[in-house]
XYZ file of C-alpha atoms in Angstrom:
704
model
C 28.644 135.816 -4.022
C 28.411 132.758 -6.787
C 29.138 130.065 -3.858
C 26.704 131.761 -1.694
C 23.482 131.508 -3.769
C 23.453 127.582 -4.040
C 24.068 127.729 -0.304
C 21.013 130.057 0.065
C 18.990 127.859 -2.199
C 19.706 124.858 -0.398
C 18.933 126.588 2.897
C 15.519 127.743 1.486
C 14.833 124.176 0.078
C 15.612 122.856 3.421
C 13.119 125.044 5.012
C 10.643 124.407 2.507
C 11.007 120.759 2.934
C 10.453 121.265 6.659
C 7.345 123.441 6.185
C 6.000 120.882 3.707
C 6.313 118.097 6.326
C 4.829 120.125 9.071
C 1.909 120.800 6.609
C 1.565 117.025 5.905
C 1.274 116.649 9.705
C -1.315 119.308 10.193
C -3.559 118.163 7.430
C -3.477 114.644 8.621
C -4.400 115.782 12.151
C -6.646 118.392 11.403
C -8.877 117.304 8.324
C -10.221 114.106 9.905
C -10.999 115.976 13.136
C -14.970 116.251 13.516
C -14.545 119.941 14.034
C -16.274 122.101 11.481
C -17.131 125.728 10.880
C -20.491 126.696 12.071
C -22.906 127.149 9.392
C -21.469 123.885 7.673
C -22.345 120.708 7.201
C -19.975 118.027 8.625
C -19.627 116.288 5.159
C -19.069 119.530 3.222
C -16.458 120.429 5.959
C -14.580 117.600 5.936
C -14.193 117.326 2.118
C -13.232 121.257 2.337
C -10.683 120.890 4.933
C -9.378 117.834 3.164
C -8.944 119.631 -0.279
C -7.308 122.681 1.242
C -4.563 120.801 2.900
C -3.969 118.368 0.107
C -3.994 121.181 -2.447
C -1.532 123.326 -0.051
C 0.718 120.329 0.221
C 1.000 119.887 -3.547
C 1.643 123.520 -4.158
C 4.367 123.551 -1.470
C 5.970 120.582 -3.420
C 6.434 122.220 -6.340
C 7.496 125.376 -4.766
C 10.566 123.164 -3.153
C 11.327 121.892 -6.405
C 11.764 125.088 -7.918
C 13.529 126.668 -5.346
C 15.969 124.011 -5.119
C 16.373 124.566 -9.135
C 15.668 120.962 -9.793
C 14.306 119.987 -13.117
C 14.418 116.229 -12.040
C 10.756 114.885 -11.286
C 10.807 111.579 -9.244
C 7.837 109.405 -8.411
C 6.935 105.807 -7.670
C 6.035 104.119 -10.619
C 2.674 102.694 -9.017
C 1.161 106.098 -9.667
C 1.241 105.010 -13.424
C -1.317 102.563 -12.278
C -3.661 105.023 -11.913
C -3.645 106.799 -15.167
C -6.296 104.117 -16.521
C -8.643 105.758 -13.892
C -8.336 109.116 -15.144
C -8.682 107.981 -18.759
C -11.896 105.968 -17.794
C -13.177 108.775 -15.949
C -12.821 111.219 -18.741
C -14.562 108.522 -21.077
C -17.508 108.200 -18.584
C -18.204 111.914 -18.971
C -20.046 110.858 -22.382
C -22.529 108.758 -20.582
C -23.081 111.251 -17.696
C -26.472 112.870 -17.040
C -24.768 115.161 -14.428
C -21.814 116.681 -15.929
C -20.995 118.400 -12.554
C -20.565 115.365 -10.527
C -18.532 113.474 -13.491
C -16.185 116.399 -13.794
C -15.904 117.274 -10.033
C -15.317 113.596 -9.195
C -12.442 113.098 -11.607
C -10.692 116.222 -10.351
C -11.117 115.041 -6.612
C -9.322 111.591 -7.584
C -6.459 113.825 -9.412
C -6.196 115.969 -6.274
C -5.909 112.697 -4.214
C -3.125 111.164 -6.451
C -1.460 114.410 -6.496
C -1.190 114.271 -2.610
C -0.222 110.765 -2.471
C 2.848 111.920 -4.814
C 3.455 114.668 -2.520
C 3.754 112.736 0.525
C 5.860 109.835 -0.641
C 8.632 112.325 -2.229
C 8.638 114.328 1.051
C 8.887 111.649 3.390
C 12.440 110.346 3.313
C 13.242 108.854 6.816
C 11.524 106.127 9.011
C 11.330 108.807 11.962
C 9.231 111.299 9.450
C 7.208 108.243 8.514
C 6.237 107.403 12.078
C 5.292 110.888 12.680
C 2.809 111.058 9.929
C 1.290 107.788 11.065
C 1.172 109.296 14.568
C -0.754 112.319 13.346
C -3.322 110.124 12.012
C -3.720 108.200 15.428
C -3.886 111.471 17.362
C -6.613 112.662 15.036
C -8.404 109.264 15.210
C -7.763 108.962 19.153
C -9.598 112.496 19.480
C -12.732 111.255 17.586
C -12.791 108.121 19.137
C -12.682 109.951 22.558
C -15.325 112.290 21.749
C -17.403 109.174 20.755
C -16.740 107.278 23.651
C -17.798 110.143 25.661
C -20.905 110.479 23.953
C -21.461 106.594 24.366
C -21.148 106.501 28.218
C -23.391 109.443 28.420
C -20.772 112.163 29.366
C -21.789 114.316 26.156
C -24.604 114.464 23.826
C -28.534 114.173 24.323
C -29.376 111.910 27.342
C -32.585 110.787 25.664
C -30.642 109.001 23.167
C -29.588 105.333 22.945
C -25.723 105.155 23.697
C -24.675 104.269 20.254
C -26.914 106.878 18.957
C -25.264 109.376 20.980
C -21.920 108.236 19.715
C -22.866 108.361 16.233
C -24.638 111.565 16.290
C -21.639 114.033 15.931
C -20.236 111.960 13.005
C -23.282 111.787 10.709
C -23.066 108.205 9.665
C -21.423 105.144 11.727
C -19.872 104.163 8.221
C -17.901 107.447 8.527
C -16.634 106.742 11.997
C -16.080 102.784 11.757
C -13.994 103.194 8.551
C -11.794 105.973 9.698
C -10.821 104.206 12.894
C -10.439 100.769 11.617
C -8.144 101.812 8.779
C -6.245 104.185 11.181
C -5.942 101.490 14.216
C -4.039 98.524 12.383
C -1.422 100.428 10.816
C -0.596 102.409 13.988
C 0.163 99.122 15.859
C 3.634 99.219 14.042
C 4.374 102.223 16.497
C 4.662 99.975 19.328
C 7.324 97.909 17.370
C 10.412 99.686 19.081
C 13.474 98.698 21.316
C 12.880 101.655 23.762
C 9.431 102.925 24.776
C 9.188 106.554 24.856
C 6.251 108.777 25.634
C 5.127 108.620 22.044
C 5.004 104.941 22.575
C 3.321 104.824 25.762
C 0.749 107.148 24.458
C -0.204 104.914 21.335
C -1.070 102.196 23.452
C -4.235 103.587 25.223
C -4.752 105.779 21.928
C -4.953 102.506 19.716
C -7.164 100.518 22.302
C -9.649 103.254 22.393
C -9.876 103.341 18.567
C -10.429 99.674 18.480
C -12.994 99.787 21.514
C -14.910 102.522 19.847
C -14.625 100.732 16.308
C -16.082 97.737 17.740
C -18.984 99.355 19.853
C -19.856 101.182 16.568
C -21.686 97.974 15.622
C -20.459 97.609 12.139
C -20.082 94.294 11.318
C -18.422 95.164 7.953
C -15.550 97.130 9.457
C -15.111 94.463 12.069
C -14.758 91.756 9.554
C -12.637 93.984 7.451
C -10.010 94.574 10.173
C -9.911 90.914 10.691
C -9.119 90.525 6.969
C -6.314 93.127 7.703
C -4.890 91.001 10.603
C -4.894 87.846 8.351
C -2.814 89.897 5.721
C -0.603 90.695 8.152
C 0.043 87.230 9.334
C 0.314 85.893 5.922
C 2.783 88.714 4.859
C 5.071 88.503 7.718
C 5.269 84.411 6.725
C 5.779 84.965 3.104
C 8.220 87.904 3.180
C 10.054 86.072 6.047
C 9.628 88.967 8.513
C 9.133 87.228 11.698
C 12.657 87.943 12.922
C 11.434 91.248 13.669
C 8.743 90.127 15.686
C 11.240 88.045 17.682
C 13.407 91.068 17.914
C 10.474 93.269 19.263
C 8.969 90.682 21.470
C 7.661 93.248 23.870
C 5.980 95.302 21.005
C 4.230 92.087 19.763
C 2.965 91.002 23.181
C 1.564 94.658 23.556
C -0.048 94.778 20.066
C -1.817 91.275 21.066
C -2.983 92.503 24.242
C -4.102 95.742 22.643
C -6.154 94.308 20.239
C -7.595 91.613 22.382
C -8.678 93.847 25.127
C -10.003 96.603 22.357
C -11.801 94.590 20.310
C -12.916 92.199 23.094
C -14.142 94.869 25.073
C -15.799 96.615 22.186
C -17.645 93.163 21.554
C -18.744 92.954 25.117
C -20.380 96.422 25.161
C -21.967 95.667 21.865
C -23.548 92.519 22.889
C -24.505 93.679 26.304
C -27.069 96.094 24.849
C -27.238 95.881 21.138
C -29.211 98.496 19.390
C -30.593 96.043 16.985
C -30.357 92.613 17.855
C -29.140 89.816 15.413
C -31.803 87.831 14.008
C -31.862 84.353 15.753
C -33.344 81.781 13.434
C -32.759 78.418 12.147
C -30.466 79.742 9.437
C -26.939 80.114 9.524
C -24.954 82.739 11.319
C -23.848 84.211 8.201
C -27.487 84.467 6.991
C -28.640 86.007 10.267
C -25.559 88.547 10.388
C -26.448 89.529 6.812
C -30.216 90.158 7.297
C -29.472 92.032 10.631
C -27.127 94.322 8.573
C -29.312 95.472 5.716
C -28.284 92.461 3.489
C -31.701 92.748 1.434
C -31.022 96.292 0.828
C -27.597 95.549 -0.321
C -28.769 93.302 -2.862
C -31.272 95.745 -4.180
C -28.509 98.584 -4.395
C -25.993 95.895 -6.153
C -28.665 94.684 -8.471
C -29.448 98.221 -9.479
C -25.703 98.932 -10.370
C -25.418 95.928 -12.495
C -28.513 97.260 -14.299
C -26.652 100.461 -15.079
C -23.709 98.420 -16.321
C -25.672 96.326 -18.667
C -27.380 99.511 -19.917
C -24.072 101.514 -20.537
C -21.192 99.080 -20.804
C -18.945 101.103 -22.818
C -18.908 104.468 -20.839
C -20.857 103.667 -17.619
C -23.424 106.257 -16.447
C -20.818 108.606 -15.470
C -18.272 108.940 -12.280
C -20.381 110.210 -9.303
C -23.643 109.548 -11.290
C -24.890 106.297 -9.460
C -27.015 108.322 -7.216
C -28.015 110.418 -10.066
C -29.246 107.284 -11.933
C -30.249 105.395 -9.067
C -34.314 105.668 -9.203
C -34.291 105.241 -12.960
C -32.342 102.063 -12.901
C -33.981 100.562 -9.591
C -37.357 100.540 -11.342
C -35.709 98.601 -14.024
C -34.389 96.040 -11.355
C -37.731 95.893 -9.737
C -39.063 94.479 -13.004
C -36.746 91.359 -12.673
C -38.485 88.105 -11.765
C -35.820 87.674 -8.890
C -35.839 91.316 -7.195
C -35.727 90.658 -3.700
C -39.100 91.554 -1.958
C -37.317 92.223 1.361
C -35.268 95.162 -0.279
C -38.069 96.728 -1.846
C -38.426 99.539 0.815
C -35.097 100.767 -0.047
C -35.124 104.744 -0.558
C -32.715 107.081 -2.467
C -29.182 105.601 -2.219
C -26.042 107.895 -2.884
C -23.614 104.825 -2.856
C -24.233 100.990 -4.008
C -22.570 100.179 -0.577
C -19.740 98.213 -2.707
C -17.452 100.820 -3.961
C -16.129 98.428 -6.621
C -19.151 97.603 -8.047
C -20.108 101.119 -7.842
C -17.156 102.228 -9.791
C -17.901 99.604 -12.453
C -21.409 100.969 -12.940
C -19.929 104.485 -13.290
C -17.076 103.967 -15.618
C -18.321 100.691 -17.460
C -15.836 98.237 -19.131
C -13.098 101.198 -18.759
C -13.568 101.028 -15.196
C -13.028 97.231 -14.972
C -9.939 97.425 -16.989
C -8.671 100.512 -14.852
C -9.607 98.544 -11.523
C -7.643 95.271 -12.725
C -4.472 97.567 -14.035
C -4.487 99.300 -10.466
C -4.863 96.127 -8.459
C -2.077 94.259 -10.506
C 0.100 97.651 -10.213
C -0.618 97.672 -6.528
C 0.722 93.725 -5.834
C 3.372 94.226 -8.264
C 4.768 97.202 -6.881
C 5.074 96.113 -3.372
C 5.532 92.648 -3.858
C 8.855 93.720 -5.502
C 9.392 96.214 -2.843
C 9.005 93.863 -0.018
C 11.231 91.417 -1.733
C 14.233 94.065 -2.037
C 13.886 95.398 1.418
C 16.916 93.686 3.358
C 15.857 94.224 6.910
C 12.906 92.268 8.566
C 11.977 95.524 10.458
C 11.403 97.520 7.253
C 9.353 94.600 5.897
C 7.192 94.681 8.881
C 6.464 98.407 8.898
C 5.734 98.328 5.170
C 3.168 95.422 5.885
C 1.841 97.061 8.563
C 1.284 100.194 6.473
C -0.463 98.069 3.640
C -2.739 96.394 6.225
C -4.636 99.761 6.494
C -5.279 99.704 2.680
C -6.318 95.961 2.923
C -9.001 96.731 5.981
C -10.560 99.590 3.566
C -10.506 97.300 0.437
C -12.182 94.605 2.540
C -14.810 97.048 3.933
C -15.449 98.643 0.414
C -17.056 95.294 -0.410
C -20.046 96.147 2.003
C -19.744 99.757 2.462
C -18.173 102.806 0.793
C -14.810 103.769 2.582
C -13.307 105.338 -0.720
C -16.320 107.724 -0.925
C -15.858 109.126 2.681
C -13.069 111.795 2.294
C -11.316 111.011 5.576
C -11.059 107.324 5.177
C -9.960 107.999 1.409
C -7.337 110.494 2.834
C -6.035 107.802 5.276
C -5.648 105.233 2.727
C -3.874 107.668 0.159
C -1.600 108.668 3.327
C -0.879 104.967 3.999
C -0.122 104.104 0.587
C 2.026 107.014 0.151
C 4.069 106.208 3.133
C 4.455 102.521 1.877
C 5.723 103.874 -1.387
C 7.868 106.708 0.153
C 11.647 107.439 -0.073
C 11.938 106.229 3.311
C 11.926 102.677 2.321
C 14.088 103.127 -0.857
C 13.810 104.714 -4.371
C 15.037 101.529 -6.690
C 11.295 101.295 -7.932
C 11.041 105.047 -8.499
C 11.171 106.651 -12.051
C 13.005 109.916 -13.004
C 11.726 112.461 -15.441
C 13.459 115.578 -16.607
C 11.467 118.624 -17.483
C 12.656 120.992 -20.153
C 14.087 124.415 -19.285
C 11.501 126.571 -18.048
C 9.205 123.609 -17.565
C 9.094 123.777 -13.720
C 8.236 127.479 -14.050
C 5.622 126.708 -16.154
C 4.371 123.899 -14.224
C 4.295 126.333 -11.062
C 2.057 129.318 -13.188
C -0.319 126.430 -14.459
C -0.697 125.267 -10.576
C -0.994 128.856 -9.364
C -3.781 129.500 -11.969
C -5.274 126.436 -10.953
C -5.072 127.143 -7.343
C -6.595 130.408 -7.690
C -9.525 129.226 -9.619
C -10.146 126.498 -7.234
C -10.126 128.692 -4.308
C -12.546 130.997 -6.098
C -15.057 128.149 -6.555
C -14.370 126.845 -2.967
C -15.184 130.391 -1.928
C -18.242 130.657 -3.945
C -19.235 127.033 -2.535
C -18.763 128.337 1.136
C -20.978 131.362 0.938
C -23.497 129.466 -1.129
C -23.425 126.368 1.724
C -23.642 129.518 4.518
C -26.959 130.723 2.713
C -28.345 127.394 2.226
C -28.052 126.392 6.046
C -29.589 130.205 6.530
C -32.448 129.101 4.231
C -32.960 125.806 6.193
C -33.000 127.332 9.652
C -35.439 129.755 8.138
C -37.993 127.084 6.652
C -37.802 124.976 9.752
C -38.907 128.004 11.777
C -41.909 128.628 9.408
C -40.258 131.969 7.750
C -40.659 130.791 4.156
C -40.389 134.030 2.436
C -36.904 134.648 4.183
C -36.281 131.158 3.315
C -36.730 131.578 -0.266
C -34.367 134.466 -0.206
C -31.738 132.464 1.376
C -32.084 129.763 -1.020
C -31.790 131.997 -4.179
C -28.561 133.257 -2.762
C -27.413 130.077 -2.617
C -28.182 128.916 -6.001
C -26.736 132.176 -7.400
C -23.467 131.379 -5.618
C -23.150 127.653 -6.255
C -22.217 125.792 -9.348
C -24.705 122.965 -8.782
C -26.868 123.257 -5.453
C -29.860 120.875 -5.973
C -30.757 120.628 -2.320
C -31.413 124.547 -2.639
C -33.642 123.803 -5.383
C -35.617 121.392 -3.684
C -35.751 123.438 -0.270
C -36.899 126.472 -1.936
C -39.558 124.519 -3.823
C -40.821 123.540 -0.641
C -40.662 126.778 0.974
C -42.655 128.329 -1.989
C -45.244 125.473 -1.854
C -45.737 126.565 1.824
C -46.234 130.080 0.550
C -48.716 128.978 -1.905
C -50.688 127.268 0.444
C -50.775 130.412 2.594
C -51.962 132.731 -0.243
C -54.727 130.317 -1.235
C -55.831 129.940 2.500
C -56.184 134.010 2.388
C -57.752 133.685 -0.966
C -55.044 135.564 -3.147
C -55.417 132.682 -5.929
C -53.110 134.804 -8.247
C -50.215 135.039 -5.748
C -50.861 131.206 -5.019
C -50.388 130.417 -8.649
C -47.211 132.431 -8.821
C -45.864 130.612 -5.908
C -46.589 127.315 -7.535
C -45.039 128.242 -10.694
C -41.970 129.211 -8.701
C -42.138 125.602 -6.910
C -42.771 123.873 -10.240
C -39.605 125.351 -12.014
C -37.174 124.674 -9.027
C -38.626 121.496 -8.205
C -37.911 120.324 -11.983
C -34.460 121.754 -11.555
C -33.963 119.621 -8.436
C -35.195 116.440 -10.074
C -32.980 116.971 -13.066
C -29.804 117.555 -11.032
C -30.522 114.688 -8.384
C -33.572 112.472 -8.962
C -34.998 111.334 -5.621
C -38.129 110.274 -4.082
C -38.561 113.515 -2.318
C -38.071 115.774 -5.242
C -40.449 113.333 -7.606
C -43.074 113.513 -4.951
C -42.910 117.505 -4.495
C -42.893 117.919 -8.297
C -45.927 115.714 -8.733
C -47.770 117.718 -6.140
C -46.942 120.991 -7.747
C -47.857 119.600 -11.165
C -51.272 118.692 -9.750
C -51.809 122.375 -8.280
C -50.985 123.696 -11.641
C -53.415 121.749 -13.370
C -50.760 119.385 -15.559
C -52.886 116.389 -14.512
C -50.950 114.068 -16.789
C -47.441 115.002 -15.676
C -48.538 114.700 -12.170
C -49.865 111.164 -12.905
C -46.856 110.175 -14.837
C -44.613 111.120 -12.090
C -46.614 109.427 -9.245
C -46.572 106.199 -11.538
C -43.181 106.250 -11.812
C -42.513 106.938 -8.096
C -44.620 103.689 -7.370
C -42.992 101.765 -9.876
C -39.532 102.772 -8.355
C -40.385 102.206 -4.722
C -43.528 100.021 -4.340
C -44.405 99.397 -0.557
C -41.915 102.556 0.241
C -43.278 105.129 2.763
C -43.337 107.874 -0.054
C -46.011 105.360 -1.671
C -48.788 106.640 0.528
C -48.068 110.376 -0.130
C -48.039 109.569 -3.815
C -51.312 107.957 -3.711
C -53.053 110.860 -2.008
C -51.707 113.133 -4.653
C -53.172 111.178 -7.183
C -56.524 110.921 -5.455
C -56.424 114.835 -4.934
C -55.475 115.280 -8.612
C -58.668 113.110 -9.354
C -60.968 115.393 -7.083
C -59.469 118.633 -8.857
C -60.613 116.884 -12.155
C -64.104 116.127 -10.936
C -63.209 112.220 -10.939
C -64.829 111.681 -7.577
C -65.288 107.788 -7.993
C -61.889 107.096 -8.925
C -60.761 109.219 -6.022
C -62.773 107.451 -3.355
C -61.578 104.081 -4.827
C -57.948 105.107 -4.276
C -58.396 106.715 -0.845
C -60.368 103.718 0.452
C -57.304 101.561 -0.749
C -54.855 103.983 0.570
C -56.414 104.050 4.183
C -56.752 100.243 4.226
C -52.794 99.889 3.529
C -51.994 103.058 5.778
C -54.541 103.686 8.227
C -52.456 106.468 9.834
C -52.451 108.931 6.942
C -54.215 111.842 8.291
C -54.662 114.064 5.215
C -56.324 111.004 3.409
C -58.881 110.770 6.487
C -59.798 114.610 5.532
C -60.090 114.332 2.007
C -62.214 111.245 2.230
C -64.615 112.929 4.786
C -64.779 115.853 2.597
C -65.978 113.605 -0.327
C -68.564 112.104 2.151
C -69.730 115.417 3.266
C -70.230 116.470 -0.245
C -72.253 113.202 -0.887
C -74.594 113.833 1.942
C -73.045 111.437 4.685
C -72.143 114.083 7.297
C -72.393 111.551 10.125
C -70.351 108.823 8.325
C -67.726 111.707 7.875
C -67.613 112.840 11.311
C -67.184 109.230 12.367
C -64.559 108.707 10.188
C -62.778 111.880 11.274
C -63.088 110.684 15.074
C -61.508 107.456 14.069
C -58.893 109.252 12.416
C -58.366 111.216 15.471
C -57.825 108.188 17.618
C -55.367 106.831 15.216
C -53.046 109.654 14.949
C -53.199 110.249 18.904
C -52.243 106.666 19.354
C -49.271 107.269 16.924
C -47.994 110.434 18.608
C -48.041 108.618 21.985
C -46.062 105.752 20.465
C -43.521 107.900 19.112
C -43.016 109.844 22.302
C -42.474 106.696 24.178
C -39.957 105.465 21.759
C -36.356 105.858 22.927
C -33.604 106.201 20.348
C -33.094 104.098 17.442
C -29.623 102.581 16.141
C -28.654 106.001 14.390
C -29.083 109.902 14.521
C -30.802 109.564 11.382
C -33.582 107.487 12.724
C -33.892 110.173 15.634
C -34.488 112.760 12.874
C -36.807 110.806 10.949
C -38.862 109.847 14.131
C -38.987 113.662 14.662
C -40.438 114.606 11.555
C -42.851 111.779 11.727
C -43.943 113.014 14.958
C -44.108 116.577 13.663
C -46.195 115.292 10.620
C -48.399 113.326 12.897
C -49.208 116.570 15.018
C -50.006 118.368 11.899
C -52.437 115.940 10.724
C -54.211 115.729 13.759
C -54.420 119.426 13.990
C -56.005 119.327 10.294
C -58.295 116.429 11.388
C -59.518 118.567 14.552
C -60.278 121.420 12.095
C -62.090 119.364 9.802
C -64.419 118.140 12.691
C -64.878 121.739 13.769
C -66.188 122.608 10.241
C -68.425 119.636 10.152
């Protein structure tokens, strides 16, 4: 019986190891797929699926250690290089305005690190390493297949442009391009085999399709990053003498070269044959034209704003995850600089700086700079020594391929935000985990012996944390479902039901600033309905509701639309000084931006409420001169003309407004898709607004 117990424990440990590896494959295959529960936004769904999978894998890793009765904890020492990040993130809480963002972002980093450790300690053979890589490639292939089917018109809205259809499911082209680029290059290592089995034959069209869709995605940044990954591979093969593996696998090399040429070349041909946004052709250099065609001026504003944050709070930064929370505030400071770029002044609210390294420094301050340098040094040292210690050229080649994916992501991070996207971040962590795994040796691993009962205590702590996290995620799920239901009701004009949905969402969620904003917007619509029916008391009640939630939305995540809504509600409630202060801050922050016209309209309306008609007329005249398609401004200006005894002039102004808005609606109707799904949504919103303003103009004409 005594001999049977260890055998049983070993058998259980082996079964758990198999389950753990299957869990890894399922997580890396399912989490990146752009399939999500109904009623969920894609971004929230991706993060939820990734967290669920990563948390389950970590728990299984601990259970396996407990069942095997082992108190020996092993890990690659590179994980110690991440500790400064945890320290810097903790310090950044001191400078954070939104603690939820700071603490939540810190916990996310910890989850990704623990997942990387779980993967590295579970993959012990080259066969399982390739299976993990194949799971990532399979997920990327399905995503690429869906995008390509949309691009050629087999799926998606036929009224959209090809690239707009291809990006529509994926929310943002950065998401799709980063995922495919970071996955495709390391997957080429699957082709370097003596005998091609079914997996290798399937990998050829899969990688080719990923490269094709990555290129037709029209993202210059990821294309250049992919070339940087290829350059890294070439240099690494020469430096670490892995060339003999290329000779050994000549067929694999030939197939890989052809796949890259056909995939990227075919994508470039499709891109250049019908670009959604033509590259500027001027007397400037090609680099300058590419930079301008890819929102270079906007990026200068985003980066300049990040540097303002670092300069203001160098010791702690503005707090991890708080770049978007402080963006409006510091962009105003940036615009005061004499060298602020005029071409970037139309930039609206930004959640990311489009440079992950600069954003990290802005959010973590000097500790973030130290953490970044420490991690970079640790990564180079760890993998340099690992490459030197490997005896077989084949292993060196496989390791270089795995690292090339991280190089692609890092190069892309200079002009984009792949590390802020859950799926591309998951892929990078997985590639680094495979590169540091036991399958390539454990000479550079550390060993820790837990005290007696330490593993049980660690399991209990993990169980408590897992249960707590599950409860939080469960609440967030129901909060998000209520939020989506509220959005649907609001879009259908059922604002009372929308308010109830948003209130349920707020009661469930830990920090749902969007629900506060849309609740305030729905309450403002109800206030307008009550005012039209003559119930001023009810209108005031809804105004107060809108004001409270608009304040919370602006405190949680300051944006132009929040500030605009807040200034309008404050004006309705007679808080003239506050409304004008918000409007001034809005115009200072985003001069020449689309929201400026609405801010000026609210300012003119506030002057009318205060009886300051001459100031209102001056503002409205300037507004209509700059923005001649603002229907509400025409109605208010005509109303002032009518009060001043100029009914005929008012009628002529409204007839002119009717003509302008009708022309605008016709132009919007004729437009085909723009270069992204968000552009189409904005276009539809603009058309709906123009139709509503045209109805208001016609109503004003009837009253005259």
